[in-house]
Tab-separated table of C-alpha atoms in Angstrom:
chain	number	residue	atom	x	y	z
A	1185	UNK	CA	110.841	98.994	96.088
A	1186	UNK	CA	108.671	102.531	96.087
A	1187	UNK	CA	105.744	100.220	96.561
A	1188	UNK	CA	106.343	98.448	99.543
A	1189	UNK	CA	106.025	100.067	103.069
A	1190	UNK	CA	109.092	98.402	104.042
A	1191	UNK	CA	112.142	97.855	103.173
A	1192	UNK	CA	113.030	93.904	102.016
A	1193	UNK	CA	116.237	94.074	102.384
A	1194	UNK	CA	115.882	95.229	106.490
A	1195	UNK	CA	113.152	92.753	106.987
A	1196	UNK	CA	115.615	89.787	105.087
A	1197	UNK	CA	118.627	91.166	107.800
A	1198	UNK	CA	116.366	91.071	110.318
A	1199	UNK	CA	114.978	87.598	109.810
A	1200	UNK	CA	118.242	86.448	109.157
A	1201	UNK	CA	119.456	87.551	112.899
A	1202	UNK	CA	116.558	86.095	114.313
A	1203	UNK	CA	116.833	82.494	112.277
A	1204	UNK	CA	113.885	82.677	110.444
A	1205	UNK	CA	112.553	81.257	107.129
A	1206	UNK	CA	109.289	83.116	106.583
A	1207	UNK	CA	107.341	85.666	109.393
A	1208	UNK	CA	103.798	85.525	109.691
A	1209	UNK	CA	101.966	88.385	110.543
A	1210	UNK	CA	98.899	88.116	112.341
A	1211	UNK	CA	97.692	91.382	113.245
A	1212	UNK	CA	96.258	94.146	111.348
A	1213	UNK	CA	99.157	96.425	111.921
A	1214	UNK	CA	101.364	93.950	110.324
A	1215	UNK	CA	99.505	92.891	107.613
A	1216	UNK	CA	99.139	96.317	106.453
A	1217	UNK	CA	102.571	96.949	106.888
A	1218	UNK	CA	103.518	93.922	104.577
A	1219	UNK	CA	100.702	94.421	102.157
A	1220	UNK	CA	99.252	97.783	102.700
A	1221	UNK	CA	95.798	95.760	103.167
A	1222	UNK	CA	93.694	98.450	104.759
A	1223	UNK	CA	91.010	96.367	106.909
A	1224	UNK	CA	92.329	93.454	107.936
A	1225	UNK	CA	90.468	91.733	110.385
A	1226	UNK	CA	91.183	88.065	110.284
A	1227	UNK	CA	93.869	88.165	107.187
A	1228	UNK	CA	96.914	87.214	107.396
A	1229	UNK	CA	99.999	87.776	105.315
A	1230	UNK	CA	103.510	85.821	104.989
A	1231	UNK	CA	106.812	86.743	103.643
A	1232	UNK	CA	109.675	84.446	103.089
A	1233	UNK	CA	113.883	85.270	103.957
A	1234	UNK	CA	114.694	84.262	100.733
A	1235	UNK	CA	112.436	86.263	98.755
A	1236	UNK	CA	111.506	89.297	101.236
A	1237	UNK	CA	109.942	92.318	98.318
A	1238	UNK	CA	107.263	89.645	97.519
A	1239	UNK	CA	104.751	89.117	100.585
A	1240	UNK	CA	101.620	87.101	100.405
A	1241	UNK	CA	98.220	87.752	101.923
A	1242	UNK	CA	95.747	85.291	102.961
A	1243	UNK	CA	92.455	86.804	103.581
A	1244	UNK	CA	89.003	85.360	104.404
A	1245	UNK	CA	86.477	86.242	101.694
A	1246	UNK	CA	84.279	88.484	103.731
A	1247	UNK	CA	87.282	91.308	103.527
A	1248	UNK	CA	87.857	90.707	99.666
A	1249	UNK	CA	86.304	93.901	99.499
A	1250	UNK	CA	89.023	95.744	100.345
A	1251	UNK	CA	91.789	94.331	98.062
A	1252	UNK	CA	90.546	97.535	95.314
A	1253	UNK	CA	91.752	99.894	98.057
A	1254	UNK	CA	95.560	100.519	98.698
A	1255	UNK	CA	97.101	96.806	97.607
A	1256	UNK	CA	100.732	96.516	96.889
A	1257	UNK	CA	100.436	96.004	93.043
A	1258	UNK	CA	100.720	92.560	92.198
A	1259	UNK	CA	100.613	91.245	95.723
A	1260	UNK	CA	99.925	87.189	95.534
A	1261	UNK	CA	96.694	86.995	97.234
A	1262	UNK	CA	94.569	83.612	98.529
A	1263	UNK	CA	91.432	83.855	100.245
A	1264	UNK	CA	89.242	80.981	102.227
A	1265	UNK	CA	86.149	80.610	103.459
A	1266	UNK	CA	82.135	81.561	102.381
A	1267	UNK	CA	80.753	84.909	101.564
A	1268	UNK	CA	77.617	85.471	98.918
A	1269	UNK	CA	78.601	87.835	95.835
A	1270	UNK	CA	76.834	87.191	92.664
A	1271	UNK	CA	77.796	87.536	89.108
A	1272	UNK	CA	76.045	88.033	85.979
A	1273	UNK	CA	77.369	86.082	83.889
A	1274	UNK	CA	76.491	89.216	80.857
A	1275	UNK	CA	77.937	92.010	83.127
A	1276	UNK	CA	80.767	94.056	82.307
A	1277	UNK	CA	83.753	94.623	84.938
A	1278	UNK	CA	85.660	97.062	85.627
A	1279	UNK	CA	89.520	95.890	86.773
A	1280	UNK	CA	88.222	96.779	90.400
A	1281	UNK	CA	85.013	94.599	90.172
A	1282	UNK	CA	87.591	91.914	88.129
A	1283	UNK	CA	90.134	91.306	91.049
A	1284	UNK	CA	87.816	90.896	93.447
A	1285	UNK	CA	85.525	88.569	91.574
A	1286	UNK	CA	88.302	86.746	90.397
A	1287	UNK	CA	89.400	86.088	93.904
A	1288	UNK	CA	86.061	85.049	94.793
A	1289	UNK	CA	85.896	82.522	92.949
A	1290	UNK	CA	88.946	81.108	93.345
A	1291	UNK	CA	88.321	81.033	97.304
A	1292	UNK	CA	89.553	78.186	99.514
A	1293	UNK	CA	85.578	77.201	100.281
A	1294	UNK	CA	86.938	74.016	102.009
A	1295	UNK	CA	89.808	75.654	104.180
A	1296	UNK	CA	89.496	78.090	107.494
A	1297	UNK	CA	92.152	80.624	108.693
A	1298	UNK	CA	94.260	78.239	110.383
A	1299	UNK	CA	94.261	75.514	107.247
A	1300	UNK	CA	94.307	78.105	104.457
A	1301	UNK	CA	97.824	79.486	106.676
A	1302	UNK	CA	98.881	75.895	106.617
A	1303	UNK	CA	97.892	75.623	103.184
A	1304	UNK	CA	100.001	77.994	101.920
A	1305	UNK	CA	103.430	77.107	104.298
A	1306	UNK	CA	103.214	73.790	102.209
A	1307	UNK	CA	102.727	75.929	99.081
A	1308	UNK	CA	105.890	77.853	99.686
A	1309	UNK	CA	107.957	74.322	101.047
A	1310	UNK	CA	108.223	75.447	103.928
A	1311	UNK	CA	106.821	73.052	105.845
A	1312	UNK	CA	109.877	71.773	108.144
A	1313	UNK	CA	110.946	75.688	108.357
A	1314	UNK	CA	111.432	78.105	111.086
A	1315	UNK	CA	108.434	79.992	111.485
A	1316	UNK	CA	108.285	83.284	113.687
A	1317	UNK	CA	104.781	85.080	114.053
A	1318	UNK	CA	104.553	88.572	115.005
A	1319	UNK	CA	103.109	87.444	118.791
A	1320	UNK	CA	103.463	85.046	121.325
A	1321	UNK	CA	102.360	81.704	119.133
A	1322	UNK	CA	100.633	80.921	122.748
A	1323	UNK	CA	98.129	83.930	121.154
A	1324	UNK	CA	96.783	81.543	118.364
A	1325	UNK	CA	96.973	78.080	119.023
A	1326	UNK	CA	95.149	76.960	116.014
A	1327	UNK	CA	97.304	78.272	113.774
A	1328	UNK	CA	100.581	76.324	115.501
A	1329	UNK	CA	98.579	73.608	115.719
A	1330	UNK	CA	97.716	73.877	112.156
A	1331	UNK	CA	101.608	73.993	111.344
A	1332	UNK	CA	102.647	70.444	112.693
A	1333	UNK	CA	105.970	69.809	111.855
A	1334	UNK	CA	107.551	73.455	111.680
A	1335	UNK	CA	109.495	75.160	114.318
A	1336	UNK	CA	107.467	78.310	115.404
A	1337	UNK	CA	108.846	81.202	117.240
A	1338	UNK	CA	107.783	84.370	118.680
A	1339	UNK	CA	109.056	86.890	116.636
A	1340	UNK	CA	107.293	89.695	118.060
A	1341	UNK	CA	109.930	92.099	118.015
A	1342	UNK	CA	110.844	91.789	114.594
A	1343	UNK	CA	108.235	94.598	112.666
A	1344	UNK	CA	108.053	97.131	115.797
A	1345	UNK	CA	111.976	97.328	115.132
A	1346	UNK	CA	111.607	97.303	111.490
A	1347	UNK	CA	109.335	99.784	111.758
A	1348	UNK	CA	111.452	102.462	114.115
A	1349	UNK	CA	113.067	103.648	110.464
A	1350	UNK	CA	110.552	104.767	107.517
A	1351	UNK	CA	111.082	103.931	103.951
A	1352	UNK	CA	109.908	106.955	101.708
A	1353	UNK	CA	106.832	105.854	100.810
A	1354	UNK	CA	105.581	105.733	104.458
A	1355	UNK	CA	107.496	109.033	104.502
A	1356	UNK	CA	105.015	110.654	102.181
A	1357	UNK	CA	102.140	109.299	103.766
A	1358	UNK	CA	103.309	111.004	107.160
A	1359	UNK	CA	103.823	114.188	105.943
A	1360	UNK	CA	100.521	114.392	103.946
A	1361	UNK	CA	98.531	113.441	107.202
A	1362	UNK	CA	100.846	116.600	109.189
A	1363	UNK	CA	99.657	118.631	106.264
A	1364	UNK	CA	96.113	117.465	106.961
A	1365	UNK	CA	96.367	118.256	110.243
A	1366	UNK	CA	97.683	121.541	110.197
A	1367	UNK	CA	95.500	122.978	107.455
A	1368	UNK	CA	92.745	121.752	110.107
A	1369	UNK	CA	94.358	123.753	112.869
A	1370	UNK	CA	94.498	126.571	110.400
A	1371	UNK	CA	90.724	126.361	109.386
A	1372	UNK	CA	89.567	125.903	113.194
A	1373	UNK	CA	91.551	129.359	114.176
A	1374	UNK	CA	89.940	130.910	111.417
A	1375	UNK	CA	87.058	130.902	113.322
A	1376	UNK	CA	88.147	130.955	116.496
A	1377	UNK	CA	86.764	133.964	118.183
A	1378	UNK	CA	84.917	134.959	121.733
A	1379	UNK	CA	81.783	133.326	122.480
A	1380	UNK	CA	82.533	130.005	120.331
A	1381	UNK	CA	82.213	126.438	122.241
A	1382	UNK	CA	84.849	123.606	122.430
A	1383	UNK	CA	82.402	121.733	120.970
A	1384	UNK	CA	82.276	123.943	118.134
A	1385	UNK	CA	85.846	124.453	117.701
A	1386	UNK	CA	86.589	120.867	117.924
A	1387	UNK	CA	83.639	119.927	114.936
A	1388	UNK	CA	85.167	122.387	112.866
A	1389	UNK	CA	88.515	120.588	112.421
A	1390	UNK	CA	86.704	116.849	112.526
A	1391	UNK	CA	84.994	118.824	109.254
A	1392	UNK	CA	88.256	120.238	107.879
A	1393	UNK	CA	90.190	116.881	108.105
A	1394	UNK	CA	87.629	115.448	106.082
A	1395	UNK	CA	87.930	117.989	104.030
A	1396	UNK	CA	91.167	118.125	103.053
A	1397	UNK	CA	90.899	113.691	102.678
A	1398	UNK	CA	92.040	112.544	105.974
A	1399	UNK	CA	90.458	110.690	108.645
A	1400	UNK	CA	90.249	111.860	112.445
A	1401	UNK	CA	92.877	110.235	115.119
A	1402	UNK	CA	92.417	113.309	117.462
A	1403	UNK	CA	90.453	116.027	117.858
A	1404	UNK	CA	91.660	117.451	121.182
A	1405	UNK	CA	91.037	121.391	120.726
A	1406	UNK	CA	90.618	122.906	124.019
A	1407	UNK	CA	90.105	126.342	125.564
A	1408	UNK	CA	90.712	128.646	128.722
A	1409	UNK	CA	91.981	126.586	131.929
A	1410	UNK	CA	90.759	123.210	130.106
A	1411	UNK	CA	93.841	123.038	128.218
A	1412	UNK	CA	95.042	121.542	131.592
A	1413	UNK	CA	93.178	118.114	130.133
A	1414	UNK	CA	95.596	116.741	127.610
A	1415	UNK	CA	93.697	115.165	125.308
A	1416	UNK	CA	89.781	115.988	127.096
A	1417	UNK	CA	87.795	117.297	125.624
A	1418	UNK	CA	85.200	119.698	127.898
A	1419	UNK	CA	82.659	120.368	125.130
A	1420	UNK	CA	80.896	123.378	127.437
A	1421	UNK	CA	83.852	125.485	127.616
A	1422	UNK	CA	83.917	129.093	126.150
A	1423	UNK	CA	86.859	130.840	124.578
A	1424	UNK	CA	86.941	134.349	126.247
A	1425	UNK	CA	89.226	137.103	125.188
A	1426	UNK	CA	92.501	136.585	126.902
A	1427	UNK	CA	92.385	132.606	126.960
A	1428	UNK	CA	94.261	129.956	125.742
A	1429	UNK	CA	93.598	127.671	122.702
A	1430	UNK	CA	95.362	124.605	122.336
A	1431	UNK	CA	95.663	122.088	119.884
A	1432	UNK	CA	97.116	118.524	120.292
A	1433	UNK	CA	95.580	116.539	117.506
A	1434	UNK	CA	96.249	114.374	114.184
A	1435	UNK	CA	94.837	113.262	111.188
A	1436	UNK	CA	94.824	109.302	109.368
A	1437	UNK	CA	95.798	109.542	105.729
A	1438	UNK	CA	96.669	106.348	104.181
A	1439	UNK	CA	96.871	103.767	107.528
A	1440	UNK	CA	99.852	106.704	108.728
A	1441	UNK	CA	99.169	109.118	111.599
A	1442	UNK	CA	99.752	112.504	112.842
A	1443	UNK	CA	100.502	113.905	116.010
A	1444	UNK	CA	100.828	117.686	116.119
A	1445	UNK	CA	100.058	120.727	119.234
A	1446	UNK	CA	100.037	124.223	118.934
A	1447	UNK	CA	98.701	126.847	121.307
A	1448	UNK	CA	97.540	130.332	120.222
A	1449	UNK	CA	96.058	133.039	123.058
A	1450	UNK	CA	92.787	135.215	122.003
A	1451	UNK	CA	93.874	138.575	122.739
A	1452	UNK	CA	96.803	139.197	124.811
A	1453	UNK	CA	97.737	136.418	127.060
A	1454	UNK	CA	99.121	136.961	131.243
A	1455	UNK	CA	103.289	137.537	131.146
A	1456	UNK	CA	103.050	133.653	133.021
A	1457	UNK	CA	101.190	132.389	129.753
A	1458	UNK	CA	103.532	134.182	127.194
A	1459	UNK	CA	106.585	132.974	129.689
A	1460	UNK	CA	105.835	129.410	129.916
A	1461	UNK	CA	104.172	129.075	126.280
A	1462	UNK	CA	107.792	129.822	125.193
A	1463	UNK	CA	109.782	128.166	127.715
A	1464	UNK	CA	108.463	125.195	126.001
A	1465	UNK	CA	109.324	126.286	122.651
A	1466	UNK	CA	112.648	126.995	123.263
A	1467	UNK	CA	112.698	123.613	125.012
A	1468	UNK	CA	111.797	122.079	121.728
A	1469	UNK	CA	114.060	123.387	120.107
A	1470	UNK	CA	116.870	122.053	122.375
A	1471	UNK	CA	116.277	118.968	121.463
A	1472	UNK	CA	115.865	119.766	117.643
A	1473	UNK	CA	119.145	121.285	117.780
A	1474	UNK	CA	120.796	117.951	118.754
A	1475	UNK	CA	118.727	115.502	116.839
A	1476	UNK	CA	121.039	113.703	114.316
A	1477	UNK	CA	121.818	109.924	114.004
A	1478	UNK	CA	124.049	108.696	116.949
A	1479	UNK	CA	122.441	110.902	119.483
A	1480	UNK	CA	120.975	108.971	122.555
A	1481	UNK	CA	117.240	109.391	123.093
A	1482	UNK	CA	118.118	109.826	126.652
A	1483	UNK	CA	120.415	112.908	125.884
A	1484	UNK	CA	117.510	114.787	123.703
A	1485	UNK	CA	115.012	114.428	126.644
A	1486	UNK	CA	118.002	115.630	129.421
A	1487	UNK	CA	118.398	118.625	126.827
A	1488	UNK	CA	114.290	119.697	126.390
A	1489	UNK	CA	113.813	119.185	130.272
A	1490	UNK	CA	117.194	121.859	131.075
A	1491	UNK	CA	116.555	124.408	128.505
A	1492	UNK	CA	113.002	124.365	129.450
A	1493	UNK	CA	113.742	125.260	132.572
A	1494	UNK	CA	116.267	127.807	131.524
A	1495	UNK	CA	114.189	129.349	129.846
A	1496	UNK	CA	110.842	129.532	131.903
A	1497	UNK	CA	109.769	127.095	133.968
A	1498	UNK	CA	112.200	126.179	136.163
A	1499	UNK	CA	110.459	123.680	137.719
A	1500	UNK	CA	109.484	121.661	134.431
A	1501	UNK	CA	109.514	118.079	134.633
A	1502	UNK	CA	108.064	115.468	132.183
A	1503	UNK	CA	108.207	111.684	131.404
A	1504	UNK	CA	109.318	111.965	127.750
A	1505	UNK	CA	109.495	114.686	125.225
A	1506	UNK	CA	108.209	112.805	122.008
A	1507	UNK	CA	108.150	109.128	120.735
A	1508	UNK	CA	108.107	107.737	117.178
A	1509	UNK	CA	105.228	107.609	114.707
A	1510	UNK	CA	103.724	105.315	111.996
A	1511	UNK	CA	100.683	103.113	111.118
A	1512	UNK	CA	97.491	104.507	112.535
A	1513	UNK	CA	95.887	102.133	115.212
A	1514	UNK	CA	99.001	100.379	116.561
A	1515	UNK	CA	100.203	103.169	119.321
A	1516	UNK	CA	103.102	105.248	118.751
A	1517	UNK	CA	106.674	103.681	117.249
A	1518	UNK	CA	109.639	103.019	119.682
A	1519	UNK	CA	111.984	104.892	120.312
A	1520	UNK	CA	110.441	106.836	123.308
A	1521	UNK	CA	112.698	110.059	123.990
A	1522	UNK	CA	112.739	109.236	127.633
A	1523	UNK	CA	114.901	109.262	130.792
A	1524	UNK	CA	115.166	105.395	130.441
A	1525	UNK	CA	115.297	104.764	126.832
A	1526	UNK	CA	118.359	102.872	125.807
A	1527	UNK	CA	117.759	103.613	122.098
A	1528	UNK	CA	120.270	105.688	119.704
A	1529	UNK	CA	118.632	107.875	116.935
A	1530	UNK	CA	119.269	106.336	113.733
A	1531	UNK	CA	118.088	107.869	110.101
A	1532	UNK	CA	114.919	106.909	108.408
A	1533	UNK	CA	113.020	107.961	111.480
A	1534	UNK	CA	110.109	109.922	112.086
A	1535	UNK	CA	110.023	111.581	115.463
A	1536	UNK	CA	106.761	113.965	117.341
A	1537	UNK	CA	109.239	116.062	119.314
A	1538	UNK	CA	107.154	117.665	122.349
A	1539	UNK	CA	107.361	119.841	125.464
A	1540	UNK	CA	103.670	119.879	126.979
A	1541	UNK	CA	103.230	121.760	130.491
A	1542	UNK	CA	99.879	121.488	132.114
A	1543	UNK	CA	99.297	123.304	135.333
A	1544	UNK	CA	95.213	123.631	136.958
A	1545	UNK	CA	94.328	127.366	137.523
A	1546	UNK	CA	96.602	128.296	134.113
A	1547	UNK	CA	96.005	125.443	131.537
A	1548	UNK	CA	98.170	123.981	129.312
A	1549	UNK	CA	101.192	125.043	126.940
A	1550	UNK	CA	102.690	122.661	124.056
A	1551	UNK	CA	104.687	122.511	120.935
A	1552	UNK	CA	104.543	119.204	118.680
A	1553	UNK	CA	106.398	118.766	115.838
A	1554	UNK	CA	106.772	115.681	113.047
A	1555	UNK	CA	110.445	115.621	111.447
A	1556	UNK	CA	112.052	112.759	109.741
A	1557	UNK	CA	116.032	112.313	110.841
A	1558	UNK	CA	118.239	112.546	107.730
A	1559	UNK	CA	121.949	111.607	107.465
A	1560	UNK	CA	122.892	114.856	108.983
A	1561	UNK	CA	119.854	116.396	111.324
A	1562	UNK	CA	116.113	115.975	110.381
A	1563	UNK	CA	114.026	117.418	108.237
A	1564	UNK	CA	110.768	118.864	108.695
A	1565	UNK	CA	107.396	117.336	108.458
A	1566	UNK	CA	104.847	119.800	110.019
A	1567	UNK	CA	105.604	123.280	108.710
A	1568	UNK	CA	103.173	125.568	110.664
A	1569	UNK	CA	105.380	128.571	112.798
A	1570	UNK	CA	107.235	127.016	115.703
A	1571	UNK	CA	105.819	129.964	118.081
A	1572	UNK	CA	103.000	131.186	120.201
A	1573	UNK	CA	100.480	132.958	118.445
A	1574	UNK	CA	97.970	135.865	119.682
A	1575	UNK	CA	95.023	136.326	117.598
């Protein structure tokens, strides 16, 4: 279904393997996931095995608000508790201002979060079911205890895995926020020139992401030998002819996330710079050239670590060389492409395939890109030039 986030018939498999009759989700991440709710703070939402494409979302009245924003059309939706919106009774609605009166006033006054969940178990007979939540139900004891008689479980695991593999809808939201991001990166070089603060740099993409409708995850722009920082920002540095810029950033479009570096010199860069800025490129694209469903995660950071070094920086060493990406605000999607990660690539997902280097005295030298794995290889998300640029 093009309007669901994920896919129903995965999330029916995967309750299936783990015994369960409906999973609860509890935290934002996962209610937005299963209802593309944006601001979920206390909501919850609940699908069932048996009918998986049709979720539920139980939301206190005080976020009713945001049910005109990004709703899964003709998601079932019960709210609880107070909140003071008035109507005139001679006003005219639009459909906006009608769904979220209308679910106003059909509130659950009388119920709280953990009777309006129980509420709604009994609602869908499920009250004798198996029950998984997506933590530890030692998390929220009032909503177990509110569920006397059915067999809860921690299903925890169940929507990280799901969400390793993207359906195309969360596909498109991806690659807008990359192309957010980069036409950001773009706008900031623009002005990029001698004299011109971090500071200044860094405001001038916050400005361009809004400006081309996203929302700010990371603004890390840095300059000279505070590259070295990752993802510090030193707000007092210069850019000087001869230094490096660097960009490790990403941009929120639609609850999905970004995560994208590139590094440009002004004026002609030191051989080291040029050496080592594309050591890491061609490190990169080691493990691009490999990437393809059945390939071990393990195997694509072993390859980026040795061509690195081949090709530069012989003594290159890193923890990981990228990690999957989704919903904004719930950390970066498994797998990991790390020494110790037992996972196998698998189609559907999206990857940030990196090779950062930092070293104090020189600075720092990356290459991020987004792809999405395809039957075959990937395809790309980001489409800025996978080089070093002087400017």
């Amino acid at each position: 279904m093009r309007e669901l986030l994920y896919d129903p018939d995965r999330l029916a498999q995967a309750m299936a393997d783990s015994g369960l009759d409906a999973l609860v989700a509890t935290q934002p991440s996962g209610v937005r996931y299963l209802t593309r709710f944006p601001k979920a703070g206390r909501s919850l939402a609940v699908v069932t095995r048996d009918d998986p494409a049709h979720p539920q979302l139980l939301v206190p009245a005080v976020e009713l608000d945001y049910l005109v924003e990004d709703l899964v059309p003709g998601l079932v939706h019960r709210a609880w508790g107070e909140f003071v919106r008035e109507l005139d009774d001679d006003a005219v609605l639009d459909d906006n201002q009608r769904l979220v009166a209308a679910a106003h006033a059909d509130r659950r006054r009388d119920l709280d979060r953990p009777a309006m969940l129980a509420n709604s178990i009994a609602v869908l007979g499920l009250g004798n079911a198996r029950i998984g939540f997506d933590v530890a139900p030692v998390t929220e004891p009032g909503l177990v205890d509110a569920l006397d008689g059915a067999d809860v479980a921690d299903a925890s695991p169940v929507i990280p895995r799901l969400r390793m593999c993207k359906t195309a809808l969360e596909v498109e939201r991806l690659q807008e926020a990359a192309r957010i991001a980069e036409a950001a990166i773009s706008a900031t070089v623009a002005v990029a020139t001698a004299g011109v603060t971090q500071a200044e740099l860094a405001s001038e993409f916050r400005v361009a992401v809004a400006r081309e409708g996203g929302l700010l995850r990371v603004d890390s722009v840095s300059v000279g030998t505070a590259t070295v920082f990752g993802n510090a920002n030193v707000p007092t540095s210069v850019l000087e002819k001869g230094q490096l810029l660097r960009f490790d950033v990403g941009a929120i479009y639609a609850g999905y996330q970004s995560d994208l570096s590139r590094c440009f010199n002004l004026g002609e860069p030191t051989e080291k710079v040029r050496r080592y800025a594309n050591a890491v490129i061609a490190g990169q694209g080691a493990a691009l050239d490999m990437l393809r469903p059945g390939v071990r995660t393990a195997d694509l950071f072993a390859a980026a670590v040795a061509e690195t070094r081949k090709a530069g920086i012989p003594h290159y060493a890193r923890t990981h060389v990228g990690h999957g990406i989704g919903l904004a605000g719930a950390g970066y999607d498994a797998p990991l492409l790390g020494p110790n990660d037992s996972h196998v690539i698998e189609e559907g997902m999206v990857l940030c395939v990196e090779t950062p280097y930092y070293e104090f005295g020189m600075g720092g030298v990356q290459i991020e890109d987004m792809v999405v794995v395809t039957a075959t290889g990937w395809h790309p998300l980001s489409r800025l030039p996978r080089q070093f640029s002087v400017l």
